[in-house]
Structure formats: structure tokens, C-alpha cells
mmCIF file of C-alpha atoms in Angstrom:
data_model
loop_
_atom_site.group_PDB
_atom_site.id
_atom_site.type_symbol
_atom_site.label_atom_id
_atom_site.label_comp_id
_atom_site.label_asym_id
_atom_site.label_seq_id
_atom_site.Cartn_x
_atom_site.Cartn_y
_atom_site.Cartn_z
ATOM 1 C CA MET A 1 43.393 31.146 -40.654
ATOM 2 C CA LYS A 2 40.286 32.783 -39.262
ATOM 3 C CA ASN A 3 38.191 31.556 -42.248
ATOM 4 C CA LYS A 4 39.467 27.974 -41.852
ATOM 5 C CA THR A 5 38.456 28.026 -38.161
ATOM 6 C CA SER A 6 35.068 29.422 -38.959
ATOM 7 C CA ARG A 7 34.480 26.769 -41.638
ATOM 8 C CA VAL A 8 35.431 24.019 -39.214
ATOM 9 C CA LEU A 9 33.084 25.361 -36.554
ATOM 10 C CA ILE A 10 30.241 25.764 -39.023
ATOM 11 C CA GLY A 11 30.804 22.238 -40.326
ATOM 12 C CA LEU A 12 30.931 20.841 -36.809
ATOM 13 C CA THR A 13 27.832 22.702 -35.813
ATOM 14 C CA MET A 14 25.961 21.446 -38.894
ATOM 15 C CA SER A 15 27.069 17.887 -38.186
ATOM 16 C CA CYS A 16 25.816 18.095 -34.595
ATOM 17 C CA SER A 17 22.559 19.582 -35.773
ATOM 18 C CA VAL A 18 22.023 16.679 -38.215
ATOM 19 C CA LEU A 19 22.875 14.177 -35.488
ATOM 20 C CA THR A 20 20.437 15.829 -33.081
ATOM 21 C CA LEU A 21 17.750 15.972 -35.722
ATOM 22 C CA GLY A 22 18.276 12.259 -36.500
ATOM 23 C CA ILE A 23 17.988 11.270 -32.833
ATOM 24 C CA GLY A 24 14.908 13.491 -32.455
ATOM 25 C CA TYR A 25 13.369 11.808 -35.453
ATOM 26 C CA ALA A 26 14.078 8.375 -34.086
ATOM 27 C CA GLN A 27 12.502 9.363 -30.732
ATOM 28 C CA ALA A 28 9.440 10.730 -32.531
ATOM 29 C CA ALA A 29 9.124 7.556 -34.602
ATOM 30 C CA SER A 30 9.275 5.324 -31.549
ATOM 31 C CA ALA A 31 6.865 7.594 -29.622
ATOM 32 C CA ALA A 32 4.403 7.401 -32.516
ATOM 33 C CA ASP A 33 4.642 3.620 -32.496
ATOM 34 C CA CYS A 34 3.844 3.560 -28.785
ATOM 35 C CA SER A 35 0.829 5.855 -29.211
ATOM 36 C CA LYS A 36 -0.955 3.154 -31.182
ATOM 37 C CA LEU A 37 -0.796 0.856 -28.175
ATOM 38 C CA ALA A 38 -2.734 0.960 -24.950
ATOM 39 C CA GLY A 39 -2.289 -0.060 -21.322
ATOM 40 C CA CYS A 40 0.651 -2.135 -20.282
ATOM 41 C CA ALA A 41 1.825 -2.612 -23.863
ATOM 42 C CA GLN A 42 2.095 1.150 -24.241
ATOM 43 C CA LYS A 43 3.955 1.473 -20.912
ATOM 44 C CA SER A 44 6.410 -1.206 -21.926
ATOM 45 C CA CYS A 45 6.902 0.378 -25.336
ATOM 46 C CA LYS A 46 7.612 3.792 -23.787
ATOM 47 C CA VAL A 47 10.231 2.367 -21.395
ATOM 48 C CA GLU A 48 11.807 0.406 -24.246
ATOM 49 C CA ALA A 49 12.017 3.661 -26.271
ATOM 50 C CA LEU A 50 13.673 5.403 -23.295
ATOM 51 C CA ILE A 51 16.168 2.514 -22.992
ATOM 52 C CA ALA A 52 17.042 2.781 -26.677
ATOM 53 C CA ASP A 53 17.496 6.556 -26.305
ATOM 54 C CA ALA A 54 19.680 6.137 -23.181
ATOM 55 C CA LYS A 55 21.830 3.470 -24.951
ATOM 56 C CA ALA A 56 22.273 5.815 -27.957
ATOM 57 C CA LYS A 57 23.455 8.537 -25.669
ATOM 58 C CA GLY A 58 25.752 6.226 -23.642
ATOM 59 C CA HIS A 59 23.953 6.627 -20.345
ATOM 60 C CA ASP A 60 24.716 3.181 -18.955
ATOM 61 C CA GLN A 61 23.403 3.880 -15.428
ATOM 62 C CA MET A 62 20.152 5.133 -16.883
ATOM 63 C CA VAL A 63 19.915 2.031 -19.074
ATOM 64 C CA MET A 64 20.209 -0.185 -16.017
ATOM 65 C CA GLN A 65 17.575 1.740 -14.111
ATOM 66 C CA LEU A 66 15.193 1.710 -17.048
ATOM 67 C CA GLN A 67 15.711 -2.006 -17.551
ATOM 68 C CA SER A 68 14.774 -2.535 -13.943
ATOM 69 C CA SER A 69 11.641 -0.385 -14.521
ATOM 70 C CA LEU A 70 10.763 -2.436 -17.585
ATOM 71 C CA LYS A 71 11.076 -5.653 -15.589
ATOM 72 C CA HIS A 72 8.784 -4.159 -12.958
ATOM 73 C CA VAL A 73 6.258 -3.117 -15.600
ATOM 74 C CA ASN A 74 6.319 -6.524 -17.268
ATOM 75 C CA THR A 75 5.883 -8.279 -13.958
ATOM 76 C CA ASN A 76 3.307 -6.072 -12.190
ATOM 77 C CA CYS A 77 1.346 -4.138 -14.809
ATOM 78 C CA THR A 78 -2.238 -5.115 -15.553
ATOM 79 C CA ASP A 79 -4.612 -3.388 -17.936
ATOM 80 C CA GLU A 80 -7.329 -3.592 -15.278
ATOM 81 C CA GLY A 81 -5.019 -1.776 -12.798
ATOM 82 C CA ILE A 82 -4.393 0.968 -15.345
ATOM 83 C CA LYS A 83 -8.188 1.370 -15.964
ATOM 84 C CA ASN A 84 -8.780 1.687 -12.193
ATOM 85 C CA ASP A 85 -5.971 4.236 -11.874
ATOM 86 C CA LEU A 86 -7.381 6.221 -14.831
ATOM 87 C CA GLN A 87 -10.858 6.190 -13.357
ATOM 88 C CA THR A 88 -9.520 7.354 -10.012
ATOM 89 C CA GLU A 89 -7.537 10.163 -11.650
ATOM 90 C CA ILE A 90 -10.556 11.218 -13.746
ATOM 91 C CA ALA A 91 -12.669 11.441 -10.601
ATOM 92 C CA GLY A 92 -10.013 13.598 -8.934
ATOM 93 C CA VAL A 93 -9.735 15.909 -11.976
ATOM 94 C CA GLU A 94 -13.519 16.291 -12.109
ATOM 95 C CA LEU A 95 -13.571 17.277 -8.431
ATOM 96 C CA GLN A 96 -10.787 19.829 -8.997
ATOM 97 C CA LEU A 97 -12.550 21.157 -12.062
ATOM 98 C CA GLU A 98 -15.732 21.784 -10.079
ATOM 99 C CA SER A 99 -13.729 23.499 -7.348
ATOM 100 C CA ASP A 100 -11.916 25.686 -9.848
ATOM 101 C CA LYS A 101 -15.268 26.608 -11.614
ATOM 102 C CA ALA A 102 -16.721 27.592 -8.234
ATOM 103 C CA ASP A 103 -13.623 29.750 -7.495
ATOM 104 C CA LEU A 104 -13.879 31.277 -10.938
ATOM 105 C CA LYS A 105 -17.520 32.154 -10.366
ATOM 106 C CA ALA A 106 -16.712 33.796 -7.028
ATOM 107 C CA ALA A 107 -13.810 35.735 -8.498
ATOM 108 C CA LYS A 108 -16.015 37.038 -11.300
ATOM 109 C CA ALA A 109 -18.803 37.942 -8.837
ATOM 110 C CA ALA A 110 -16.178 39.898 -6.780
ATOM 111 C CA ASN A 111 -14.870 41.510 -9.987
ATOM 112 C CA GLU A 112 -11.354 40.319 -9.221
ATOM 113 C CA LEU A 113 -9.780 40.241 -12.677
ATOM 114 C CA ASP A 114 -6.462 38.644 -11.686
ATOM 115 C CA LYS A 115 -8.154 35.795 -9.849
ATOM 116 C CA SER A 116 -10.705 35.410 -12.625
ATOM 117 C CA TYR A 117 -7.907 34.987 -15.197
ATOM 118 C CA HIS A 118 -6.080 32.612 -12.916
ATOM 119 C CA TYR A 119 -9.059 30.351 -12.385
ATOM 120 C CA ALA A 120 -10.088 30.544 -16.010
ATOM 121 C CA GLN A 121 -6.672 29.222 -16.917
ATOM 122 C CA LYS A 122 -6.976 26.438 -14.334
ATOM 123 C CA VAL A 123 -10.410 25.438 -15.618
ATOM 124 C CA LEU A 124 -9.022 25.232 -19.172
ATOM 125 C CA ALA A 125 -6.074 23.140 -18.015
ATOM 126 C CA GLU A 126 -8.271 20.799 -15.992
ATOM 127 C CA LYS A 127 -10.685 20.378 -18.921
ATOM 128 C CA TYR A 128 -7.791 19.555 -21.228
ATOM 129 C CA LYS A 129 -6.417 17.044 -18.736
ATOM 130 C CA LEU A 130 -9.824 15.518 -18.236
ATOM 131 C CA GLU A 131 -10.259 15.028 -21.991
ATOM 132 C CA GLN A 132 -6.827 13.433 -22.325
ATOM 133 C CA LEU A 133 -7.599 10.990 -19.450
ATOM 134 C CA LYS A 134 -10.967 10.092 -20.931
ATOM 135 C CA GLN A 135 -9.435 9.450 -24.324
ATOM 136 C CA GLU A 136 -6.805 7.236 -22.699
ATOM 137 C CA LEU A 137 -9.477 5.304 -20.810
ATOM 138 C CA ALA A 138 -11.529 4.893 -23.995
ATOM 139 C CA LYS A 139 -8.487 3.474 -25.710
ATOM 140 C CA MET A 140 -8.299 0.881 -22.966
ATOM 141 C CA LYS A 141 -11.795 -0.470 -23.596
#
């Protein structure tokens, strides 16, 4: 009896794992398709992928909310607006990066290792974010 129960649980666990893997693969495939797009087309694609995922999981309320979001994107989104938003965000990240660099320099001068590490991490994160935003903006042109 104990062995039968164990086999059933193992079989059920394996089935769930395969199902989860399949859904994860479908999400990755749809995300990869969206990554080839830019601007409003990419936004719409991402929302459509979320809708498909929510439908697959039976989240009807989420599907309705996402469909409303998709309608909003399709009605109001412009590539020029996205470019402007990206340029504004890039400017903000550049300001933050300069501030963090100054804080890092001050922490190093004061020989404060904890703060130096903290600001070094922030500088790395801001540089990464800046690079991502610049790549996204370049994709828009």
C-alpha cells in the first residue's frame, strides 16, 4: 500500500513538473517573440502574452483586466511617447549615477568600507539599467 501511494505521488509530481515546464516554455517562446519588436508593438505583444498565460491558468478576472490594458495600449500608445519616456528615464538614471559616483568617492575618501561597497553596488546597478535603457531606445530608432 505504501509503495502504491508513493508511486502515485511520484507520478503526479512528475506530471505537474512536465505541465509547469511546458507552460514555462510557452511563456519563454512568447517573450522571445516580443523581444524582436519595439515600442507599442512590443507593449501590445507582452500584454497579449500575459493574457494568454492568464487564460491558460484560468484567471478570468486577470484576463479582463489585461484586455482592458491592451485596449488602453492600442488606443493611447505612440512610439514617439515611448521614446520621450525613455529619454526622460535615461536622464534620470544618469543623474542618479553621477550622485552615486560622488557618494562612492566620498565613502572611499573617508575609508568607509560598508558605504563604499553599497555605493559601488548602486553604481553597477545604475550602469546596467542605463545600458538597458539605451539599448531599448536604440531599438526604437
